[in-house]
XYZ file of C-alpha atoms in Angstrom:
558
model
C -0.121 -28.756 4.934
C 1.338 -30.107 1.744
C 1.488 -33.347 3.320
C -2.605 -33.485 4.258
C -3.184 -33.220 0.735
C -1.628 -37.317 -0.476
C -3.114 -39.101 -2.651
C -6.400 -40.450 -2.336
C -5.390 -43.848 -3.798
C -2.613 -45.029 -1.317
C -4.940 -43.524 1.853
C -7.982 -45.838 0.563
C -5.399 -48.999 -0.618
C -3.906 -48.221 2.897
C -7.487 -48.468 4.687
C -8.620 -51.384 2.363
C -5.060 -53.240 4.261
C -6.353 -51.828 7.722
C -10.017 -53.572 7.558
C -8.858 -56.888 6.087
C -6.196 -57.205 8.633
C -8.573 -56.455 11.143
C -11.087 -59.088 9.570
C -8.620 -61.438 10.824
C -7.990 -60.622 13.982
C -11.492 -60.634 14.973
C -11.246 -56.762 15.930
C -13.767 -54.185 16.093
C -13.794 -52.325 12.448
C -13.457 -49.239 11.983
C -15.508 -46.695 9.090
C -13.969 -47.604 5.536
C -12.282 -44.734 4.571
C -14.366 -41.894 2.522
C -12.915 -38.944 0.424
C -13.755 -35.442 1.526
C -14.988 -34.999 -2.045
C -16.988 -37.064 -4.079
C -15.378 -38.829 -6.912
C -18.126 -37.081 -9.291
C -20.413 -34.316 -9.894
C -20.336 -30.413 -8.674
C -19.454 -27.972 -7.783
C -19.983 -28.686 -3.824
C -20.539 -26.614 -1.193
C -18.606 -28.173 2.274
C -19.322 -26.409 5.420
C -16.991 -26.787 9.040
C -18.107 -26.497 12.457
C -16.613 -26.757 15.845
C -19.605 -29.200 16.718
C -19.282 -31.249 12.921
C -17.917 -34.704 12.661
C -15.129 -35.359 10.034
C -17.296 -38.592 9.352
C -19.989 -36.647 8.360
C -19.864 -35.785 4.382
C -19.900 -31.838 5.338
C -22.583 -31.017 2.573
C -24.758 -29.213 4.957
C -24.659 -27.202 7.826
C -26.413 -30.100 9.577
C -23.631 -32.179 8.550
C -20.250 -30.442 8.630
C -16.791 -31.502 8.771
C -15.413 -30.855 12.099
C -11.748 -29.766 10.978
C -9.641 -27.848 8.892
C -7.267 -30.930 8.764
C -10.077 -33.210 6.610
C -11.257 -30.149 4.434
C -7.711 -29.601 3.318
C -8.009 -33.278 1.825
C -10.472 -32.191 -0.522
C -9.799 -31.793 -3.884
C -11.051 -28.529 -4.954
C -12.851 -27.896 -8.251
C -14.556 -24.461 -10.064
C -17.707 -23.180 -8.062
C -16.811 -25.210 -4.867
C -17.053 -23.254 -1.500
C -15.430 -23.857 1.868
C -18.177 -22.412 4.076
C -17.051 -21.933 7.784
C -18.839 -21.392 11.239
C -19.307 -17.748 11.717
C -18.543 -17.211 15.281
C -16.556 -19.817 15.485
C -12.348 -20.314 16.199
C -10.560 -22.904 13.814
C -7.363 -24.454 14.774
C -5.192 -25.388 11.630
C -4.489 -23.781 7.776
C -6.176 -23.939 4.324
C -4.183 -24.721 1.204
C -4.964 -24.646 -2.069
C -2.372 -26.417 -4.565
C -1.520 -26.337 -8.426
C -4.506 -28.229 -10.085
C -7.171 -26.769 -7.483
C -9.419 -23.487 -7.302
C -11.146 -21.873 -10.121
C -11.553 -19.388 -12.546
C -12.825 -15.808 -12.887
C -16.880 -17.284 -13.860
C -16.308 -19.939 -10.860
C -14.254 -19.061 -8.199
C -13.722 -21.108 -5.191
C -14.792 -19.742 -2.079
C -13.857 -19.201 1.016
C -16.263 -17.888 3.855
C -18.095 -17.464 6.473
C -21.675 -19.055 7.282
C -24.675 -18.336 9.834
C -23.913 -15.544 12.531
C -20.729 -13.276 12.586
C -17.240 -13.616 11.205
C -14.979 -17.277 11.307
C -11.350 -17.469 12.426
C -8.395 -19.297 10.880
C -5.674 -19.463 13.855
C -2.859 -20.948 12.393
C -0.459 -22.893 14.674
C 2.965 -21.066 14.021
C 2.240 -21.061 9.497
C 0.094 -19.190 7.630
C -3.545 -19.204 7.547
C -3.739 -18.974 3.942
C -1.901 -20.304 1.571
C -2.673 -20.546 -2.824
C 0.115 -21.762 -4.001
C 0.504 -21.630 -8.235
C -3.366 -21.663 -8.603
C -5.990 -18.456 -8.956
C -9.867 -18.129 -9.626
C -10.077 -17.948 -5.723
C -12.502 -15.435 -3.304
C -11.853 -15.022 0.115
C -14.093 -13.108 2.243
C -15.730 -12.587 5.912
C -13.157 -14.498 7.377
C -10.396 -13.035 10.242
C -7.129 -14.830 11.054
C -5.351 -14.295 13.814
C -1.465 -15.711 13.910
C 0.189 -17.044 17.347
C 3.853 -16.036 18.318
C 5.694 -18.648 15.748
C 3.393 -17.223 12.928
C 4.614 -13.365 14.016
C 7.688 -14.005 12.716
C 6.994 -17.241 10.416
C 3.686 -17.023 9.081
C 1.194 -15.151 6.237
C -2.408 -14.223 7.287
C -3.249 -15.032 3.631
C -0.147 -15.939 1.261
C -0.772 -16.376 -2.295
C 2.095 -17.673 -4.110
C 3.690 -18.122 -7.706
C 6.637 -20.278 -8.089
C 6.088 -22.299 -11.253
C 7.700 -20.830 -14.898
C 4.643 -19.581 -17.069
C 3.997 -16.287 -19.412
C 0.210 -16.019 -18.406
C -0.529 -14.186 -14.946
C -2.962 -16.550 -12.836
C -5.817 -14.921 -12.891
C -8.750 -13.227 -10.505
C -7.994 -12.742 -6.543
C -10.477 -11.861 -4.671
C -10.313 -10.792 -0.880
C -13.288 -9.113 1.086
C -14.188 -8.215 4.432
C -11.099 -9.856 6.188
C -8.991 -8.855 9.153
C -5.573 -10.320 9.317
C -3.814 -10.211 12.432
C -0.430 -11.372 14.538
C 1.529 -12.538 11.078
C 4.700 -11.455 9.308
C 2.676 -9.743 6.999
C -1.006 -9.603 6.901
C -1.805 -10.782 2.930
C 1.193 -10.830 1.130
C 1.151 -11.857 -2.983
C 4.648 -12.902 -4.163
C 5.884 -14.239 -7.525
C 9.063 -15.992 -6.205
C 11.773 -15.112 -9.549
C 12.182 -13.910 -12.824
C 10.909 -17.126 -14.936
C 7.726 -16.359 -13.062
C 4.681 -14.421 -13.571
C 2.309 -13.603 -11.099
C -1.289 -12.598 -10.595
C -3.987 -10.458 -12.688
C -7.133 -9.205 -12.114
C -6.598 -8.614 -8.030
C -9.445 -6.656 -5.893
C -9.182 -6.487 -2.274
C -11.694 -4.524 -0.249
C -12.881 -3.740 3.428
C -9.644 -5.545 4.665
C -7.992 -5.038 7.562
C -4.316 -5.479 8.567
C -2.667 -4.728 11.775
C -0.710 -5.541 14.469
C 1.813 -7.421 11.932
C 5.398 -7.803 12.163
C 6.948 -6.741 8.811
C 4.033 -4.635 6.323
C -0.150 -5.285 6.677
C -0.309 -5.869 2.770
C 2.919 -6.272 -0.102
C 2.740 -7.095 -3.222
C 6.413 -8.333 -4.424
C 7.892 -10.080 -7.651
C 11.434 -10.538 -8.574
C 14.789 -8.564 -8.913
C 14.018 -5.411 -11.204
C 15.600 -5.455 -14.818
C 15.600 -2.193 -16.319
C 16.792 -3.126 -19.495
C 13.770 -5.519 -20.022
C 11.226 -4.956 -17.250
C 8.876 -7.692 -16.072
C 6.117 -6.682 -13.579
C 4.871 -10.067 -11.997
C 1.402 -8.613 -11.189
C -1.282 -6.785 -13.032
C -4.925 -5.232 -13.081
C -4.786 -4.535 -8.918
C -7.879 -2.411 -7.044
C -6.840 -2.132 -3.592
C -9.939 -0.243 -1.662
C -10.681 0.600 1.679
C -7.883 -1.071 3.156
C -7.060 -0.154 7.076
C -3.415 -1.232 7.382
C -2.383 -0.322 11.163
C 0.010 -0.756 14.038
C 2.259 -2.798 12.050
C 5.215 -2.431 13.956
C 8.354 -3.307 12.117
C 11.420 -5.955 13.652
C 13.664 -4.390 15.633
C 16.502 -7.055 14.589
C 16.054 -6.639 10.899
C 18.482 -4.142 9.582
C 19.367 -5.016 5.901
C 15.765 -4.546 4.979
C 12.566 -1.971 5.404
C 9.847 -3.418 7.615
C 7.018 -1.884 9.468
C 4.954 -0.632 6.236
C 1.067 -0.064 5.670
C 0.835 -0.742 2.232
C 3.674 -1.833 -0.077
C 3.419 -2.511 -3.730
C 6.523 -4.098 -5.826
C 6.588 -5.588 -9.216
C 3.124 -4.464 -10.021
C 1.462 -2.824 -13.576
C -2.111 -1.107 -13.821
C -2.546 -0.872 -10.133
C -4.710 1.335 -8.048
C -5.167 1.787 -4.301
C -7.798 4.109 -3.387
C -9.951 5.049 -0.483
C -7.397 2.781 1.760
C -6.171 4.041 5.242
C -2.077 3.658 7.128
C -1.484 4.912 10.025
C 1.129 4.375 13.492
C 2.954 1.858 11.407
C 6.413 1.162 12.024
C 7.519 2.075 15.406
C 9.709 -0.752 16.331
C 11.371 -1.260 12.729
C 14.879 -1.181 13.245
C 17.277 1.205 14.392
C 19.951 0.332 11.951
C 18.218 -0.508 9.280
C 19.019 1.682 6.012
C 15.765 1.494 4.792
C 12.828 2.295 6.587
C 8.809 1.854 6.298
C 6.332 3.756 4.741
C 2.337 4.210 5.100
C 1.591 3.457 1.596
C 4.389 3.030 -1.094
C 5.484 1.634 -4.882
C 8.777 -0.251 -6.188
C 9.493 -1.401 -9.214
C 6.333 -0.913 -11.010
C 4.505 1.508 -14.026
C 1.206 2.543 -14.112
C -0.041 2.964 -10.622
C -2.506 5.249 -9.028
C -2.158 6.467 -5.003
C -6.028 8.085 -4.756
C -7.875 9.450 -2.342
C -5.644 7.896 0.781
C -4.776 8.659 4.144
C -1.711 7.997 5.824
C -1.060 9.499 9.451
C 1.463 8.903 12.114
C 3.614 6.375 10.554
C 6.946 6.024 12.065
C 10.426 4.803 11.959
C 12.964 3.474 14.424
C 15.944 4.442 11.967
C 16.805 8.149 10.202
C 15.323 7.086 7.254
C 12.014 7.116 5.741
C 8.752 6.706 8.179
C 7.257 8.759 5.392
C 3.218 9.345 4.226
C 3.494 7.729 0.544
C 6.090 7.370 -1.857
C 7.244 6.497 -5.307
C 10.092 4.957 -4.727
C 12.653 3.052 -7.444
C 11.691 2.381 -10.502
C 8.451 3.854 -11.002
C 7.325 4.902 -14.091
C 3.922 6.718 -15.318
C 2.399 7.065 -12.001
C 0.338 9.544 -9.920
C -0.238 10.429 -5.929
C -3.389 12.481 -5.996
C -6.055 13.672 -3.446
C -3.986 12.136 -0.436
C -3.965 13.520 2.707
C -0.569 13.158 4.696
C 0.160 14.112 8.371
C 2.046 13.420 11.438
C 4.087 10.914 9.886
C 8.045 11.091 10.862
C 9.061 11.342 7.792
C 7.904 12.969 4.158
C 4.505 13.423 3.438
C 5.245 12.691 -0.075
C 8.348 11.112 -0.832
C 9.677 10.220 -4.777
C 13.005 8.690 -4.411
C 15.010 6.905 -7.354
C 18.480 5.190 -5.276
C 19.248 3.001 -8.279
C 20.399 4.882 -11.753
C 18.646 2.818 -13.937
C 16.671 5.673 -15.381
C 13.580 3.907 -14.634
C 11.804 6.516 -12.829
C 10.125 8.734 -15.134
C 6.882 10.489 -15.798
C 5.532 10.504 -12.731
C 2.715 12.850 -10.684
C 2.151 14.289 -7.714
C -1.040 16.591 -7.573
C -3.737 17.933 -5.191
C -2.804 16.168 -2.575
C -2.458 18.012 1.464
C 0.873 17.280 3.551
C 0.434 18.449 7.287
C 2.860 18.980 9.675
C 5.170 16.009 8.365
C 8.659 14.979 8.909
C 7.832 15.385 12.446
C 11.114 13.009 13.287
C 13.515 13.865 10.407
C 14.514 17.434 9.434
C 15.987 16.556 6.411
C 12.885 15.463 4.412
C 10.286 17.885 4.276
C 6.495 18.062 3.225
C 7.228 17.018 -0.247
C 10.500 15.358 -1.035
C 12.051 14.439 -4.602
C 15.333 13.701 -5.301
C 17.390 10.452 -6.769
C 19.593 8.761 -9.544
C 18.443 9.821 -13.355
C 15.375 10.905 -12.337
C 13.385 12.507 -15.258
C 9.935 13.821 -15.642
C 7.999 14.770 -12.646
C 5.684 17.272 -12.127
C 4.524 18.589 -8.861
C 1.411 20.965 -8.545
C -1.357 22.019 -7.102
C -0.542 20.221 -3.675
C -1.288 22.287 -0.630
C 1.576 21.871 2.020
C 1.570 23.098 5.989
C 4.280 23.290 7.984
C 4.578 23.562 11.377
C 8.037 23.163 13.043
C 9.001 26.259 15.528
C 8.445 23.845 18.160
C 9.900 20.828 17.240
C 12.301 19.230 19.200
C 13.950 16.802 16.126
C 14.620 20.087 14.335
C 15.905 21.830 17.050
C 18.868 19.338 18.156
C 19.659 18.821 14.227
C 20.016 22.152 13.592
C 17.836 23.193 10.952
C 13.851 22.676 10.293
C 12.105 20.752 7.535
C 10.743 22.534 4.662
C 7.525 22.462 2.570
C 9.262 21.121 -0.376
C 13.043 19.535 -0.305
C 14.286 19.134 -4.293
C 17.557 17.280 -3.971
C 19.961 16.359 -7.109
C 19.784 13.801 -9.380
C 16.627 14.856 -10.905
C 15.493 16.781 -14.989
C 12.598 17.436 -16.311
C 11.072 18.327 -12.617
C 7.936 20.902 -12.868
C 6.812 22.250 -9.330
C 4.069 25.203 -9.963
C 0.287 26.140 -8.447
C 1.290 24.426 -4.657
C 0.483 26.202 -1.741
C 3.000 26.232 0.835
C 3.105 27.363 3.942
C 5.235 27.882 6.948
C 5.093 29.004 10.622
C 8.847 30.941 9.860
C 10.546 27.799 8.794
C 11.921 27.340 5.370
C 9.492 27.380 2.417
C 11.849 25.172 -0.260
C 15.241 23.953 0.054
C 16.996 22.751 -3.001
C 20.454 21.508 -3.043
C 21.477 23.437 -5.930
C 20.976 26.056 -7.867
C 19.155 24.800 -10.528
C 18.063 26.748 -13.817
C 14.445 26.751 -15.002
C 15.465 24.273 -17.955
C 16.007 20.893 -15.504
C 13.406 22.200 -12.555
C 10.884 24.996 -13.191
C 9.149 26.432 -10.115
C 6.036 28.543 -11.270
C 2.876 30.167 -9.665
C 3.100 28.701 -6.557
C 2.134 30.878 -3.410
C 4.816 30.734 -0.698
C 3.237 32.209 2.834
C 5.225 32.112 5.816
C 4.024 33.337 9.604
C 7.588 33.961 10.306
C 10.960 35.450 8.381
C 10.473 34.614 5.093
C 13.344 31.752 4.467
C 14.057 29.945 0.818
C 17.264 27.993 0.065
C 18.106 27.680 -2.874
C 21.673 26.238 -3.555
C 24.837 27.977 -1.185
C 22.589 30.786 -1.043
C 19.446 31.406 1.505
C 16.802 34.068 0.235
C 14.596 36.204 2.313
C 12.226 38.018 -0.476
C 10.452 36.223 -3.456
C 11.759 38.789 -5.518
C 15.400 38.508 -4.668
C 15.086 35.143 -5.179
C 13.125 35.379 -8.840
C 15.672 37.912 -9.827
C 18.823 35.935 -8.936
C 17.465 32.321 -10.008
C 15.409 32.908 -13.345
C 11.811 30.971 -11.635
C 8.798 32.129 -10.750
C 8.485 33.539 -14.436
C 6.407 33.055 -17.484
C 7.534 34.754 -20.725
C 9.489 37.475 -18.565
C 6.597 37.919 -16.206
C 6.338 37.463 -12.778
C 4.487 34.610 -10.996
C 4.458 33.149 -7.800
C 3.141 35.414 -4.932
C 3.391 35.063 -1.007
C 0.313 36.048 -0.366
C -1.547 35.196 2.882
C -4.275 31.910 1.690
C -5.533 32.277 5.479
C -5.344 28.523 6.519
C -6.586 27.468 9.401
C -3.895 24.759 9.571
C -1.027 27.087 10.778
C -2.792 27.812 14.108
C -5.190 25.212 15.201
C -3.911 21.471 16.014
C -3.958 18.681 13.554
C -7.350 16.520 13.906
C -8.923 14.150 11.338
C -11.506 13.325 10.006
C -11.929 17.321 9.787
C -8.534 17.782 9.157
C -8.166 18.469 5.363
C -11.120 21.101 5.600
C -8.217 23.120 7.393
C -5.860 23.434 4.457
C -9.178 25.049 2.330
C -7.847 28.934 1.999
C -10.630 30.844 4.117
C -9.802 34.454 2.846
C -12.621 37.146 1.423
C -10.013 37.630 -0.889
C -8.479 34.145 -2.098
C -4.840 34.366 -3.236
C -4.500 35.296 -6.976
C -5.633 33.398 -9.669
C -2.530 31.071 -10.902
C -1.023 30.258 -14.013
C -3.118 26.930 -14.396
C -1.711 23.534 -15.185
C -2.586 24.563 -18.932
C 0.580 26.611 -18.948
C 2.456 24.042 -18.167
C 1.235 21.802 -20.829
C -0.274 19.528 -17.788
C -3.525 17.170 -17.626
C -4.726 18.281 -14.400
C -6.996 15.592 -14.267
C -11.034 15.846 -13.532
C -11.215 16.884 -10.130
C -9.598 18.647 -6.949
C -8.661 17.116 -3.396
C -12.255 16.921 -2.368
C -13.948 15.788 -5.823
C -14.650 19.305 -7.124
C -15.147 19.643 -10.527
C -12.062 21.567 -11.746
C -12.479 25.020 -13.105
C -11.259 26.087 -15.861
C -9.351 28.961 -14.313
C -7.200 26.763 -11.070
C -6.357 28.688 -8.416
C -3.092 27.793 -6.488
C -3.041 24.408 -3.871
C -5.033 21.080 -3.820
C -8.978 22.730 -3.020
C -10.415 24.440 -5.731
């Protein structure tokens, strides 16, 4: 692609040489050469269509270019637009280069025109690619990869690879479906003497059927000492990231992810769907996918999400969401997890760098999870010098009598699974609930100064069952007694009341399915101790956009 893009100087002295050699030979002569862009004036609007004519000046739709080969040669300026056939199948790549594109005020465009949606098919590359530019929209376009670009290619790449301090600025992608790739839109800042992008919105967007993750944002290698995030001011919305199914022969990496975020600051994703990702990632690989998940990044917000059915071919991961390494000062609220093979909600530090801190996980609803792996669990926290993280008012259901993964390993996966590594950890006002299996499991024994467990309700259909360290309890009150939580100022809290959900008995369906994890009693379970106790911003709002009260009652509904 690089290549189509030569200068427009030795092309023209090249067909000035052509016609005056053919002047002399008495042969037929061809069309003097003419730039895809005019030398002055703009910004232009170009349009391509099957039945165009790269002769044509493609100005018009009554005039278009015929290919994607002659509208790469154009030199693209502020305000131009790249308007293509809606309807229509384009063999062939876009590029823009350093020195092309816009700005925030005038983007360049890319799009569709006339009836329906256009699509880039890429011959074994990407469809794609902005390379070390920005001020760019992309929208109402699909692009569907071949087998070469499935394991070679980028539905749309944007790339950073040149040393600066200032972000390139405003990405814009709308109303696109990327199909058949590596990944689906993947935005990379190639190493540490590079920064990335800023001011990022993508919207309506679907990925699926990709090899390695439907959308990742990446950067480079993590410093903790001196962190650098290579991207910054994301809104990711209404993204559908699907069936993207992992390589089976890559095993020293994760692959078969929704929705994966690295190296990013001030990010949000919100309102965006994963689900039956990851099912051929591979079997030896020591990291697995997830639906949607952060790396290496501060400041980002998980919100109103659904992630269902993801999977993995290893025995890790294949988890709902997560906060994985290095992630600082973020929050997973009003997500709805369920049916995914691993966690619902997974925060995970591997690396002791002390880099993940002060992080939330509130009001969101984990159903049935962990449907593969017994030793995750609804909620799942654990990792190197973690610090900081509170956990509350989530509302967790767990359903596992029946299930075969727990029955061969031997045990069955809890509400919530606290591992070591971890201070500072505050888990209080969650509902969780079990059909007899266990209700917590924590690895040791901690004391209410490193992990505080208060006014959560913990219901089980079956034996009541709580591990907590060597030691497996049977009664709350044993277990308050002999471990120091469930109080405030010497009084009891916690309760194991009954909050009557409808999620324990009838099978998991969706869109509907959060309205199961409401509590449905006459006589809801009691009044808890209230984020305020805790010293805790709850935030504005419950799971379904409730205004909070100001007295909370236990779990993610209000």
């Amino acid at each position: 692609m690089n290549a189509v893009k030569r200068s427009r100087t030795t092309r023209a002295a090249a067909g000035v040489s052509v016609v005056v050699l053919l002047l002399l030979t008495g042969c037929d002569v061809p069309g003097v050469y003419r730039p895809a862009r005019p030398v002055s004036g703009g910004p232009f609007t170009f349009y391509v269509s099957p039945d165009g004519d790269d002769e044509n000046d493609g100005m018009s739709p009554e005039k278009p270019w015929r290919t994607l080969d002659h509208a790469n040669t154009a030199r693209f300026r502020p305000g131009d637009r790249l308007r293509l056939k809606g309807g229509e199948r384009f063999r062939g790549t876009v590029t823009l280069e350093e020195g092309e594109a816009g700005s925030a005020v005038r983007p360049v465009v890319i799009e569709s025109y006339g009836t329906g949606r256009a699509t880039i098919a890429p011959r074994g590359t990407s469809g794609i690619t902005v390379h070390d530019t920005a001020g760019v929209a992309i929208r109402n376009i699909a692009l569907v990869g071949d087998r070469k670009a499935l394991r070679e290619g980028v539905g749309i790449a944007f790339r950073a690879t040149r040393p600066g301090e200032r972000r390139l600025a405003h990405v814009r992608i709308a109303n696109v479906e990327a199909r058949g790739f590596q990944n689906g839109i993947s935005v990379g800042a190639e190493d540490d003497a590079v920064t990335g992008y800023s001011d990022v919105r993508i919207s309506d967007v679907s990925v699926h059927h990709n090899l390695e993750a439907g959308l990742v944002f990446y950067g480079p290698e993590f410093e903790a000492d001196s962190p650098v995030y290579a991207h910054s001011g994301l809104r990711i919305e209404r993204v559908t990231a699907f069936s993207n199914t992992g390589d089976p022969g890559s095993d020293r990496r994760n692959t078969g992810s929704g929705i994966a975020l690295g190296s990013v600051r001030d990010a949000k994703v919100l309102r965006s769907v994963a689900h039956d990702n990851g099912a051929r990632s591979s079997a030896d690989a020591e990291e697995g996918p997830e639906g949607i998940w952060v790396y290496d990044s501060t400041r980002v917000v998980l919100e109103n999400n659904r992630s269902y059915r993801n999977r993995t071919g290893s025995r890790v991961d294949g988890g709902g969401f997560g906060l994985d390494n290095n992630v600082s000062h973020s929050v997973m609220q009003y997500n709805l997890a369920y049916g995914n093979d691993g966690p619902g909600f997974l925060v995970y530090s591997g690396q002791a760098t002390g880099a993940h801190r002060d992080n939330v996980v509130r009001f969101n609803m984990s159903w049935d999870d962990a449907r593969k792996l017994p030793q995750y669990g609804g909620i799942v926290a654990y990792g190197s010098r973690m610090k900081n993280l509170d956990i509350y008012n989530n509302t967790v259901v767990m359903r596992t009598r029946d299930l075969a993964s727990a029955e061969v390993a031997g045990s069955r996966p809890p509400a919530i699974r606290l591992r070591d590594g971890m201070r500072g950890v505050s888990v209080h006002d969650n509902i969780l609930a079990t059909d007899g299996g266990p209700l917590i499991e924590a690895e040791s024994s901690y004391l209410p100064g490193t992990h505080q467990l208060q006014g959560n309700v913990y219901h089980s259909l079956g034996p009541w069952s709580l591990k907590w360290g060597s030691r497996r309890f049977t009664d709350l009150a044993e277990w308050r007694t002999a471990s120091g939580q469930e109080l405030l100022d010497g009084v009891p809290t916690g309760t194991g009341d009954d909050p009557c959900l409808r999620a324990l008995t009838v099978p998991v369906t969706d869109p509907a399915g959060a309205e199961n994890l409401v509590p449905h009693c006459v006589d809801e379970v009691s009044v808890s101790m209230g984020p305020q106790a805790s010293d805790v911003d709850a935030g504005p709002a419950d799971y379904f956009g409730n205004r909070l009260p100001d007295a909370l009652r236990p779990g993610a509904a209000q």
